[in-house]
CSV table of C-alpha atoms in Angstrom, one decimal:
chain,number,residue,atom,x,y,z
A,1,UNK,CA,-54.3,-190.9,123.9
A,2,UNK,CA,-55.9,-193.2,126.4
A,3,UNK,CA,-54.4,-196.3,124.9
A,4,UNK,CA,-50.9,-195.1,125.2
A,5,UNK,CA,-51.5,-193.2,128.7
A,6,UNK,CA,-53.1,-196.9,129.7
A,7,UNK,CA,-49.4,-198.2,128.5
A,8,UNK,CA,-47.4,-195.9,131.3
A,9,UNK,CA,-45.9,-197.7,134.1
A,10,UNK,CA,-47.7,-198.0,137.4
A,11,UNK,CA,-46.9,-197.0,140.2
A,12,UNK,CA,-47.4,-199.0,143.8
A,13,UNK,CA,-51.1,-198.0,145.7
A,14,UNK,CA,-53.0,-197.9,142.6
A,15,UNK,CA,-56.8,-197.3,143.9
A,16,UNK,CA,-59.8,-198.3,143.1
A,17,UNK,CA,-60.2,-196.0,140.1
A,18,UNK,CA,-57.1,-197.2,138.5
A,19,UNK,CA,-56.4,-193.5,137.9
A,20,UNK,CA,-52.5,-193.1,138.4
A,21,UNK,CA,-50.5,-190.5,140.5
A,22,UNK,CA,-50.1,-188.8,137.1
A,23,UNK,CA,-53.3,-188.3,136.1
A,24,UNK,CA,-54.9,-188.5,132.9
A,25,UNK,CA,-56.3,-184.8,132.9
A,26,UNK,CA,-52.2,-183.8,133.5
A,27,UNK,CA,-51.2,-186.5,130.6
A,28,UNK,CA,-54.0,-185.3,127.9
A,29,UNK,CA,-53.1,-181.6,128.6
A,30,UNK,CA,-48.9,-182.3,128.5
A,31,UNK,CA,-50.5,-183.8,124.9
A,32,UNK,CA,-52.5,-181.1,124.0
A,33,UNK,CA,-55.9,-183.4,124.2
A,34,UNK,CA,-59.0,-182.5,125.5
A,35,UNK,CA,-60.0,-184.7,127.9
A,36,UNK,CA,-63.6,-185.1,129.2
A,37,UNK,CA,-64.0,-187.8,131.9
A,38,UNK,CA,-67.4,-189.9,132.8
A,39,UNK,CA,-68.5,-191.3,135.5
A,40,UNK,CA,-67.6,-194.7,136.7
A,41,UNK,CA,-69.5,-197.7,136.1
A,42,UNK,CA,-72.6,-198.1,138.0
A,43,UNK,CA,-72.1,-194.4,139.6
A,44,UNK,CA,-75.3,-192.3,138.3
A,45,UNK,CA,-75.6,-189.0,138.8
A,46,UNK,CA,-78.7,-188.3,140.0
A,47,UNK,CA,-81.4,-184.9,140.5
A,48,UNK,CA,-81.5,-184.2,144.2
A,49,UNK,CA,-83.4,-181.7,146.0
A,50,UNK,CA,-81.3,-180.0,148.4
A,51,UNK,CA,-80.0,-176.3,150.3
A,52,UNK,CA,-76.9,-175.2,151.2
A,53,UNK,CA,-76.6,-172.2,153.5
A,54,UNK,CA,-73.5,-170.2,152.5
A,55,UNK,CA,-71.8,-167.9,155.7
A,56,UNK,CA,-72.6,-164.0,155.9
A,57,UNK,CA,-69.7,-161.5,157.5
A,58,UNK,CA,-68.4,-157.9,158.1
A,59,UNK,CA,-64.7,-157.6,158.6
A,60,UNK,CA,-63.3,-154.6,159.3
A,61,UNK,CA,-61.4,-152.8,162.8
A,62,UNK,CA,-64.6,-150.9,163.5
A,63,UNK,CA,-67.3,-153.4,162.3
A,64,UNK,CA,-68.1,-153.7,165.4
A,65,UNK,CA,-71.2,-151.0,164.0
A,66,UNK,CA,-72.8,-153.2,162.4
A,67,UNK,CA,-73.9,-154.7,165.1
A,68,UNK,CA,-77.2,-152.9,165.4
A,69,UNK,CA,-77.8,-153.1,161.4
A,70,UNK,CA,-77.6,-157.0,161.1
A,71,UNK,CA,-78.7,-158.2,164.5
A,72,UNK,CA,-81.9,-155.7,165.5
A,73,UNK,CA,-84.2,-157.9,162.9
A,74,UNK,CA,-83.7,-161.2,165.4
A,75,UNK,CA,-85.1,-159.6,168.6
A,76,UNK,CA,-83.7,-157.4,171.7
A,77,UNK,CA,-82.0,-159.5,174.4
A,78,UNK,CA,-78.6,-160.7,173.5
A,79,UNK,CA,-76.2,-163.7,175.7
A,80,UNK,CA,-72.6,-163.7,175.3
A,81,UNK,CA,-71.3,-166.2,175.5
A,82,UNK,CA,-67.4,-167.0,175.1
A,83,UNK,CA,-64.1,-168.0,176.4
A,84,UNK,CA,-62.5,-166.1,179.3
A,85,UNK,CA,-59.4,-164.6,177.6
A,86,UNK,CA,-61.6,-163.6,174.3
A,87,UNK,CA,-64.8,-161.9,176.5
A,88,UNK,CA,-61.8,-159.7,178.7
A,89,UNK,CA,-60.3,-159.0,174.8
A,90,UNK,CA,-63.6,-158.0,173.0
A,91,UNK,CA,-66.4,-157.8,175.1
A,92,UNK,CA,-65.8,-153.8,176.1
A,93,UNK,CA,-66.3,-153.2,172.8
A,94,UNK,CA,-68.9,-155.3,171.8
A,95,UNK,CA,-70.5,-153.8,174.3
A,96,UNK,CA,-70.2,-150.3,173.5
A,97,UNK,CA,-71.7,-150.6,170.2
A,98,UNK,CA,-74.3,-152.4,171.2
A,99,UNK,CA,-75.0,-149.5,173.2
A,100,UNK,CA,-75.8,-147.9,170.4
A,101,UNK,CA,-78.3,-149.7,169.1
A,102,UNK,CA,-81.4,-151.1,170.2
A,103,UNK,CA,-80.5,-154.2,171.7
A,104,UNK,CA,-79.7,-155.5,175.5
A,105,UNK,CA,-77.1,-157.5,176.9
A,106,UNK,CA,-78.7,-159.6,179.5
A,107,UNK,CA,-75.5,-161.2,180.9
A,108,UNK,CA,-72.4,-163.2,179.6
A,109,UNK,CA,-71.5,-166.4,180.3
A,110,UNK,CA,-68.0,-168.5,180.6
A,111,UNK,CA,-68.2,-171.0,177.7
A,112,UNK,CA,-66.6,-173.7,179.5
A,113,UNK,CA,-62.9,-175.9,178.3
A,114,UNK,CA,-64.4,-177.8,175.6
A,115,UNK,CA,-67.0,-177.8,173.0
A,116,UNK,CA,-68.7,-180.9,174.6
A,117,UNK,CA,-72.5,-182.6,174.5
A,118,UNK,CA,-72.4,-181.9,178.7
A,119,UNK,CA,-71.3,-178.4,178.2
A,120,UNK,CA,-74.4,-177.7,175.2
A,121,UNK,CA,-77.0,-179.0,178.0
A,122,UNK,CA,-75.4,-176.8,180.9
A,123,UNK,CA,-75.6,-173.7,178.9
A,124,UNK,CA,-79.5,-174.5,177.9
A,125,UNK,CA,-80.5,-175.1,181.4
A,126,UNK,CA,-79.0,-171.7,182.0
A,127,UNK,CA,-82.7,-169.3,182.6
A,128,UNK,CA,-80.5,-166.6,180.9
A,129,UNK,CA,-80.5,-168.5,177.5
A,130,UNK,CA,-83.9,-169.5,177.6
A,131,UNK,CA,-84.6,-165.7,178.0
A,132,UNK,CA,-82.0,-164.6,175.1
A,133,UNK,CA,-83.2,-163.8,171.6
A,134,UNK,CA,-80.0,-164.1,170.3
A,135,UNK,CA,-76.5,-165.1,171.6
A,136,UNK,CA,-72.9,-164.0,170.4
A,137,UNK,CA,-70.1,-166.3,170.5
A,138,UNK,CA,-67.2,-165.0,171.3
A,139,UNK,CA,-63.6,-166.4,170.9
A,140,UNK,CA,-61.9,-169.0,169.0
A,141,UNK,CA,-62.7,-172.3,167.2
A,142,UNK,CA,-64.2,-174.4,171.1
A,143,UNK,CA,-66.2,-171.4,171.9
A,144,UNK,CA,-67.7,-171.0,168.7
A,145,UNK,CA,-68.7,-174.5,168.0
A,146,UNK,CA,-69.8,-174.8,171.6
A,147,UNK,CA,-72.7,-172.1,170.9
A,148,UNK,CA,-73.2,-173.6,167.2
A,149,UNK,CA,-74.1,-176.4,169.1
A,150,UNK,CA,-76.2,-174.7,171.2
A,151,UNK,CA,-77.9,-172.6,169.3
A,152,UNK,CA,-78.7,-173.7,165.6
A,153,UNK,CA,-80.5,-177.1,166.7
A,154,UNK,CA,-82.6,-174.9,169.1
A,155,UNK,CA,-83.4,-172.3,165.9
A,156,UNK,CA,-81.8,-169.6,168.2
A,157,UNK,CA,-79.9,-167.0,165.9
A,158,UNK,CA,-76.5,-166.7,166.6
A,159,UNK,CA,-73.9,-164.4,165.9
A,160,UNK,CA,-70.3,-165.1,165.9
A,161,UNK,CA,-67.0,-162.7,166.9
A,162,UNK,CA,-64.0,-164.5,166.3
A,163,UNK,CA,-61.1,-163.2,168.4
A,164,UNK,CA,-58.4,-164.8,167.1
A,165,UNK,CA,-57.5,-166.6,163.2
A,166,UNK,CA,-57.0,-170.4,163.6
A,167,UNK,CA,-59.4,-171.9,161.9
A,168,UNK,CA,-62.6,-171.3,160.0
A,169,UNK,CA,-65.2,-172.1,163.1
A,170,UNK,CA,-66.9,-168.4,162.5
A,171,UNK,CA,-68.4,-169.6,159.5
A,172,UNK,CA,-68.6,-173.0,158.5
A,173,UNK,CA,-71.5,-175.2,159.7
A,174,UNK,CA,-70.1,-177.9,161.5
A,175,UNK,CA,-69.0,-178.0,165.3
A,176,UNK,CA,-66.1,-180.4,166.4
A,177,UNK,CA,-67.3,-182.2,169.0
A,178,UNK,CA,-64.6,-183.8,172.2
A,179,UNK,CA,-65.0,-186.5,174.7
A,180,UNK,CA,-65.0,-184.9,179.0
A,181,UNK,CA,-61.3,-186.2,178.7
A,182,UNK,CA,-60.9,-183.7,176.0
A,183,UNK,CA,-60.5,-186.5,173.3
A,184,UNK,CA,-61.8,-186.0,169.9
A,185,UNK,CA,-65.5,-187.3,169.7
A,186,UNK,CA,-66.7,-186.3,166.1
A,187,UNK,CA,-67.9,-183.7,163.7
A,188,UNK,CA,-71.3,-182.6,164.2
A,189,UNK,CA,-72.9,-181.2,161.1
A,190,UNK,CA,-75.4,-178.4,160.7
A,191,UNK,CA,-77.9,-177.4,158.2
A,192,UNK,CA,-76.4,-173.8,158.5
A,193,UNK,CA,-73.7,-171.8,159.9
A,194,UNK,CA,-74.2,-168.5,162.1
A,195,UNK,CA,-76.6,-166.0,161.0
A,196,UNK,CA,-73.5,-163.3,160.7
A,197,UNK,CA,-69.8,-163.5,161.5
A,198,UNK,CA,-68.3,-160.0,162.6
A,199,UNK,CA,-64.8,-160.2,162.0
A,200,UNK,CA,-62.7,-157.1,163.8
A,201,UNK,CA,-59.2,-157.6,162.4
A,202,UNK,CA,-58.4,-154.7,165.3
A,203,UNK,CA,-59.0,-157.8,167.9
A,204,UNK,CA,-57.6,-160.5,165.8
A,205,UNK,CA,-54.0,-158.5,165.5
A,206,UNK,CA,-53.8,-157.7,169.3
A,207,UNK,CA,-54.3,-161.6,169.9
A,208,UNK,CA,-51.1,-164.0,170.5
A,209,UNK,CA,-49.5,-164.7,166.8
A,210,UNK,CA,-48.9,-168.4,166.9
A,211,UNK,CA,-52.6,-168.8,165.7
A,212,UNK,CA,-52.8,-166.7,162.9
A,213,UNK,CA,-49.3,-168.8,162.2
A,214,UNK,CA,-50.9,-172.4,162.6
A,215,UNK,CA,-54.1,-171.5,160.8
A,216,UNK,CA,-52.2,-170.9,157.7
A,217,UNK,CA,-50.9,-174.2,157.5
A,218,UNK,CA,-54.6,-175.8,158.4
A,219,UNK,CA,-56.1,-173.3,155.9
A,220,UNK,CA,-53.8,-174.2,152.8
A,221,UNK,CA,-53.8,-177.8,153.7
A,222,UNK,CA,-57.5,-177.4,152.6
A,223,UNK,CA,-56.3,-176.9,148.7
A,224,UNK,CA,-54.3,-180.0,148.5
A,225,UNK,CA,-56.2,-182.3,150.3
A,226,UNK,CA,-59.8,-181.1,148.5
A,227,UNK,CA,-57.9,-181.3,145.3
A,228,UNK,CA,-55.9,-185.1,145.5
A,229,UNK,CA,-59.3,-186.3,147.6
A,230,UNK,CA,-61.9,-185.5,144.3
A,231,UNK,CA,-59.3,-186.0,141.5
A,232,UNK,CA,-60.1,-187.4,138.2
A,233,UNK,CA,-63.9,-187.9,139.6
A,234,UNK,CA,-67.0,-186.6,138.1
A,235,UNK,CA,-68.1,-184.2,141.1
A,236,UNK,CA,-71.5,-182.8,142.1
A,237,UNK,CA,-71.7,-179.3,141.6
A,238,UNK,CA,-71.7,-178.3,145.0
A,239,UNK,CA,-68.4,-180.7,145.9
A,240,UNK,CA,-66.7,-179.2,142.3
A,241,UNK,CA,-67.5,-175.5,143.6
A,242,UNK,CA,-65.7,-176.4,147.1
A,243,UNK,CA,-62.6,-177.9,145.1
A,244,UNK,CA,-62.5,-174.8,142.9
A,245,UNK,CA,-63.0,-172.5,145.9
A,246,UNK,CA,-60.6,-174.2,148.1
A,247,UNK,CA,-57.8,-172.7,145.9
A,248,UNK,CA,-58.3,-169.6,147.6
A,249,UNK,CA,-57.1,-171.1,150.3
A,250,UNK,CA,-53.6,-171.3,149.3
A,251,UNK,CA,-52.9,-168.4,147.2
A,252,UNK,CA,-53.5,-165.5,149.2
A,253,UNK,CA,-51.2,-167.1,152.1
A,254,UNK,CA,-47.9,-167.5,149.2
A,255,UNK,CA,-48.7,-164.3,148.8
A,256,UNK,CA,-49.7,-162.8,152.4
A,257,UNK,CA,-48.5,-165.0,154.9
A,258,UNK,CA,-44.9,-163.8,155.9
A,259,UNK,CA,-45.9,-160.3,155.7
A,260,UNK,CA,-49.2,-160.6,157.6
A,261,UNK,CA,-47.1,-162.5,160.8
A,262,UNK,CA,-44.8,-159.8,160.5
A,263,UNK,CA,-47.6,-157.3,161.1
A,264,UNK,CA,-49.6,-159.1,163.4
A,265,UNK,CA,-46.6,-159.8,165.8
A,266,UNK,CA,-46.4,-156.2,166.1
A,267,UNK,CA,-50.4,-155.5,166.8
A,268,UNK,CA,-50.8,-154.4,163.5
A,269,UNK,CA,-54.0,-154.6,161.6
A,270,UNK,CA,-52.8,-154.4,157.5
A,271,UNK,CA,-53.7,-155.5,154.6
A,272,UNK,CA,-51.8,-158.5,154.4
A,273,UNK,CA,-53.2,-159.2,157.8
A,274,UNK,CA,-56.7,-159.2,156.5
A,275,UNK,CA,-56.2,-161.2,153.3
A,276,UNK,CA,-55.0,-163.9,155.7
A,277,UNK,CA,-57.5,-163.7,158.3
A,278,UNK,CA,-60.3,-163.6,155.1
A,279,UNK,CA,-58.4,-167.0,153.7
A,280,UNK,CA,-58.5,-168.7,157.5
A,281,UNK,CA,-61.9,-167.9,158.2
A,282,UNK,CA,-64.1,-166.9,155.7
A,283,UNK,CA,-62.9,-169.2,152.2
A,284,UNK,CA,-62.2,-172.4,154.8
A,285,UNK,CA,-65.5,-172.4,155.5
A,286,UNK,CA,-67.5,-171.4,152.6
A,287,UNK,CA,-65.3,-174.3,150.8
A,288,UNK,CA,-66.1,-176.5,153.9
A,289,UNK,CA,-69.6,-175.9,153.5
A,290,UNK,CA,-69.6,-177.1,150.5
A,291,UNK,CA,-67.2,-180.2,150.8
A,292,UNK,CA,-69.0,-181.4,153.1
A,293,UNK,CA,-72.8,-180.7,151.7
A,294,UNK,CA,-73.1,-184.7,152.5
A,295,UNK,CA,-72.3,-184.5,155.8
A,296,UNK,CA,-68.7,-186.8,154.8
A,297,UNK,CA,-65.4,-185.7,155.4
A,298,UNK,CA,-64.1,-187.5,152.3
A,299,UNK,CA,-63.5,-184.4,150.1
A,300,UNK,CA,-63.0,-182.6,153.4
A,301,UNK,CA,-59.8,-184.2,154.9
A,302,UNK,CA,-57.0,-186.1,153.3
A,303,UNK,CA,-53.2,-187.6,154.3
A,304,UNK,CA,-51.9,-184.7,156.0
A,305,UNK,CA,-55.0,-184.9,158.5
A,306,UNK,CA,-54.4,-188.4,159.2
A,307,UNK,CA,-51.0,-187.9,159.9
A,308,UNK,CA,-51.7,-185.4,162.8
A,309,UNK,CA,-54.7,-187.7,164.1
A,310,UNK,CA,-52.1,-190.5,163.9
A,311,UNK,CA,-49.5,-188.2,165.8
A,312,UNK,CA,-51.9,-187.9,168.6
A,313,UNK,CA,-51.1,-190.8,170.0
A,314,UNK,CA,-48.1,-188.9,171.2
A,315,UNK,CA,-49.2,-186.4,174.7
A,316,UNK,CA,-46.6,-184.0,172.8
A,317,UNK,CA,-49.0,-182.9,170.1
A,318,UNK,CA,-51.5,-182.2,172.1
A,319,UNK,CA,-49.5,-180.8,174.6
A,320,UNK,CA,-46.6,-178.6,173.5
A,321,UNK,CA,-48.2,-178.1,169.3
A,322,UNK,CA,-51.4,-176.6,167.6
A,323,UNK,CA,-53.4,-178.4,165.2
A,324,UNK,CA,-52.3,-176.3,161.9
A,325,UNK,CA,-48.6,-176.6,162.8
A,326,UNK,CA,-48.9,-180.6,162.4
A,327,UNK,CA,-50.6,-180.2,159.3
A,328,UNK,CA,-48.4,-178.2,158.0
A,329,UNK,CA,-45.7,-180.7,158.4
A,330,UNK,CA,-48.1,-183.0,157.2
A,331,UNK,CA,-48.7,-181.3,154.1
A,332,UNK,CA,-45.4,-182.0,153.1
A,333,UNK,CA,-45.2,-185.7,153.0
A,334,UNK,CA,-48.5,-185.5,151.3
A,335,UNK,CA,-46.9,-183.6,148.7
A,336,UNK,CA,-44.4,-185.8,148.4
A,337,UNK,CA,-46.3,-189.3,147.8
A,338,UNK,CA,-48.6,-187.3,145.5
A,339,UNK,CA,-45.4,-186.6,143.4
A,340,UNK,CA,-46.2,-182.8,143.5
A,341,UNK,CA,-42.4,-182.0,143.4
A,342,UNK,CA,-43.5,-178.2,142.6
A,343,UNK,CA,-46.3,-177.8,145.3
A,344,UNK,CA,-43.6,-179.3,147.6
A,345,UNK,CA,-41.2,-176.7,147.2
A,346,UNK,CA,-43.9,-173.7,147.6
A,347,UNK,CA,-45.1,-174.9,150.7
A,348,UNK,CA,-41.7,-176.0,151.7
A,349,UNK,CA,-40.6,-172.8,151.4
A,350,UNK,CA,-43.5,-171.3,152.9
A,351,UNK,CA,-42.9,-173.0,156.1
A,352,UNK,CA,-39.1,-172.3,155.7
A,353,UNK,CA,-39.8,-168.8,155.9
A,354,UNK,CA,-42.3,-168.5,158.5
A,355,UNK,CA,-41.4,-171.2,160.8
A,356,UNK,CA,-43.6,-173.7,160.1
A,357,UNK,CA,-41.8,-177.4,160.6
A,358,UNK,CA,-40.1,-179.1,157.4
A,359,UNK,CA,-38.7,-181.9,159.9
A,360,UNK,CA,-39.6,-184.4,162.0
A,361,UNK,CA,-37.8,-182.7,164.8
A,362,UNK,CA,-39.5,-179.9,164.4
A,363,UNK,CA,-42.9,-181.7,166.1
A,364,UNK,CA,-40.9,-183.4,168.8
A,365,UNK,CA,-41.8,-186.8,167.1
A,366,UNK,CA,-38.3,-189.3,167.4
A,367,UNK,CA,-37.9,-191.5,164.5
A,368,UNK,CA,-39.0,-194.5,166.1
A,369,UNK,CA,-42.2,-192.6,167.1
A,370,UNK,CA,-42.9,-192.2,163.3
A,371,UNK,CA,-41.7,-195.4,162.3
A,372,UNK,CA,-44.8,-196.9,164.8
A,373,UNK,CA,-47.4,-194.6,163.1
A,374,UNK,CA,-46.7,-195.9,159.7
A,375,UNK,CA,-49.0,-198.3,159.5
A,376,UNK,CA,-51.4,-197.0,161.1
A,377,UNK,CA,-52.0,-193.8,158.9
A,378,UNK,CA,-52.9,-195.9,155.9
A,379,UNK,CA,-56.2,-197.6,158.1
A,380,UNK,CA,-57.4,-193.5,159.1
A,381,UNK,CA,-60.7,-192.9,157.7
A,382,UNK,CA,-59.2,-189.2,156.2
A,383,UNK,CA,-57.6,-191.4,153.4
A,384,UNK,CA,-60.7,-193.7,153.3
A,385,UNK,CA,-61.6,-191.4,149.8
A,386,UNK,CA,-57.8,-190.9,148.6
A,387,UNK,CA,-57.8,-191.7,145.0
A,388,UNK,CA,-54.8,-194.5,145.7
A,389,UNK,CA,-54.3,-196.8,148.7
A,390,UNK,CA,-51.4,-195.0,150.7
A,391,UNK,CA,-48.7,-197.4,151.7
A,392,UNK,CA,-46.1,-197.8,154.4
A,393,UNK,CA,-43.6,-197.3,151.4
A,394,UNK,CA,-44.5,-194.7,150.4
A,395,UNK,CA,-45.0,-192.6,153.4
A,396,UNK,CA,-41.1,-194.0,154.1
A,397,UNK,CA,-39.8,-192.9,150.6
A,398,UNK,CA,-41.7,-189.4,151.6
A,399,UNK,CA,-40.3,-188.6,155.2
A,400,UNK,CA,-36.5,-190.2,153.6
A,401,UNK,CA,-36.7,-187.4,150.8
A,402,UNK,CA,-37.9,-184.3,153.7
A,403,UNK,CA,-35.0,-185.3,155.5
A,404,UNK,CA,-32.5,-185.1,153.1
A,405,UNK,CA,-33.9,-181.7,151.7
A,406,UNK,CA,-33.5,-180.5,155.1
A,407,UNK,CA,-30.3,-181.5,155.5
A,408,UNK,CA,-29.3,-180.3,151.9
A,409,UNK,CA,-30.2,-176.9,152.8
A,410,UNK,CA,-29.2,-176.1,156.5
């Protein structure tokens, strides 16, 4: 079997591995074969001693009463701290439970624009957090890792209340760090996420739609990219659980997602709202957790992710399109040089269907614009770990065969 699969032609980008686009696990099962691989010359596996911390959460529209349950253990005084729109949507009723219980709320506090080093040292000077025994963080993916940031290296324990379903900041331990221009500066890793995420899918269905809509395309991008990035690779059991984890992170959303916008553009909090919501914030992270045990985006990220960092270079993206949305379109091409012809159509359909872009167009990016970024998405460091050099080829042959299925199906 490996003779003859060794015989099949090659195609262009061939990586390091010499493992092709059609991989040997796909060409011993289409055989009927059994196929056990090893790991590559001079890679040893090796005993490590090591923790990972996995995310605790409530979700729920009255969860909010668990407040006093989970957070009564870490002391009395509480900070909130969040973004303006999220404190004047949930902080009324974060309050009122806490009423209830046995804990104070000794002030809040405005997060700030971005989730920057200077805006982590103005909130610990404040006298108010040195007082705090705990602080919730309230809002969406800055706020959150803005009092990550704050809080874990100081061994404070924080809570997070997500207020809206973008991304997976509630529960995964890293913060995203940006430049005082607002540029991107880097990931900055924790040993461990929040003490406790409380979810209130109540809050999250009264919030503006076009989140929830560009965290689905962020959160399934997660699958394929975890998926092509460890391929045909002996992993490390806590990378291997994050691949096989990261699968729930695009079935519930074939399954959920254009039901669950329907809802939540009407302020609805349903089922299929929830199953979303769970697949956006709780699976990214406990997958991201473990993908990135090493501290390395390299099982983490993948083409899709440099195409949007690529597409930055363009004020559009950052100015007129979410992060999700772009990866979404993203998602596509990378389904496309990975040869994926079925994944293609699912998501291509997906996005048909909920209004996610299948063209260029659809971003606001001109022809030329993309032409200029094509060979500088081979060089990003999100396809440093790919299993195949990606090619200015190859991302041509991709966007060529998008267009035309657009067009074919107007």
């Amino acid at each position: 079997c490996m003779r003859e699969w060794t015989r099949k032609p090659r195609q262009a980008g061939w990586h390091r591995r010499s493992v092709a686009l059609l991989s040997l696990h796909q060409f011993c099962r289409d055989k009927g074969v059994f196929c056990c691989l090893v790991p590559e010359r001079g890679i040893k596996m090796k005993l490590e001693n090591y923790e990972v911390h996995l995310p605790s959460y409530s979700i729920g529209g009255k969860i909010y009463e668990k407040i006093g349950p989970v957070c009564e253990s870490y002391g009395k005084r509480v900070l909130v701290i969040g973004g303006r729109k999220a404190l004047a949507a949930a902080y009324d009723k974060i309050a009122a439970y806490v009423a209830q219980t046995n804990l104070e709320i000794i002030g809040t506090e405005i997060y700030g624009e971005n989730c920057t080093y200077a805006t982590v040292e103005r909130l610990r000077a404040l006298p108010l957090y040195q007082e705090a025994d705990m602080v919730f963080g309230v809002g969406g993916g800055k706020a959150l890792d803005t009092v990550k940031c704050l809080c874990i290296p100081d061994d404070k324990p924080v809570f997070s209340f997500p207020t809206i379903a973008s991304n997976c900041a509630a529960t995964t331990s890293v913060s995203i760090l940006y430049n005082e221009d607002g540029t991107f500066l880097k990931p900055h890793f924790f040993i461990r996420p929040v003490m406790h995420a409380f979810i209130d899918t109540q809050i999250i269905a009264q919030a503006p739609s076009q989140y929830m809509w560009a965290g689905i395309g962020d959160t399934y991008a997660k699958y394929y990219e975890a998926l092509i990035s460890s391929r045909d690779e002996r992993l490390e059991h806590f990378t291997a659980v994050g691949v096989a984890v990261s699968q729930m992170c695009r079935d519930p959303l074939l399954l959920y997602s254009a039901q669950a916008l329907e809802d939540h553009r009407r302020g609805l909090c349903t089922y299929a709202v929830e199953q979303v919501v769970l697949a956006i914030v709780v699976t990214t992270g406990i997958a991201s957790i473990f993908l990135t045990k090493d501290y390395t985006p390299d099982y983490n990220s993948g083409l899709a992710h440099a195409i949007f960092y690529a597409l930055t270079a363009y004020p559009v993206i950052e100015e007129r399109h979410l992060h999700g949305e772009v990866v979404a379109f993203g998602i596509l091409i990378a389904l496309l040089v990975d040869g994926q012809k079925e994944e293609f159509e699912k998501i291509y359909e997906l996005n048909k269907s909920i209004g996610l872009p299948t063209r260029l167009s659809d971003i606001e990016i001109t022809p030329a614009q993309w032409e200029e970024c094509l060979d500088r998405i081979p060089t990003m460091s999100d396809v440093a770990h790919y299993p195949y050099k990606v090619t200015r080829p190859m991302l041509e042959d991709a966007m060529k065969t998008l267009e035309e299925r657009a067009v074919s199906h107007r």
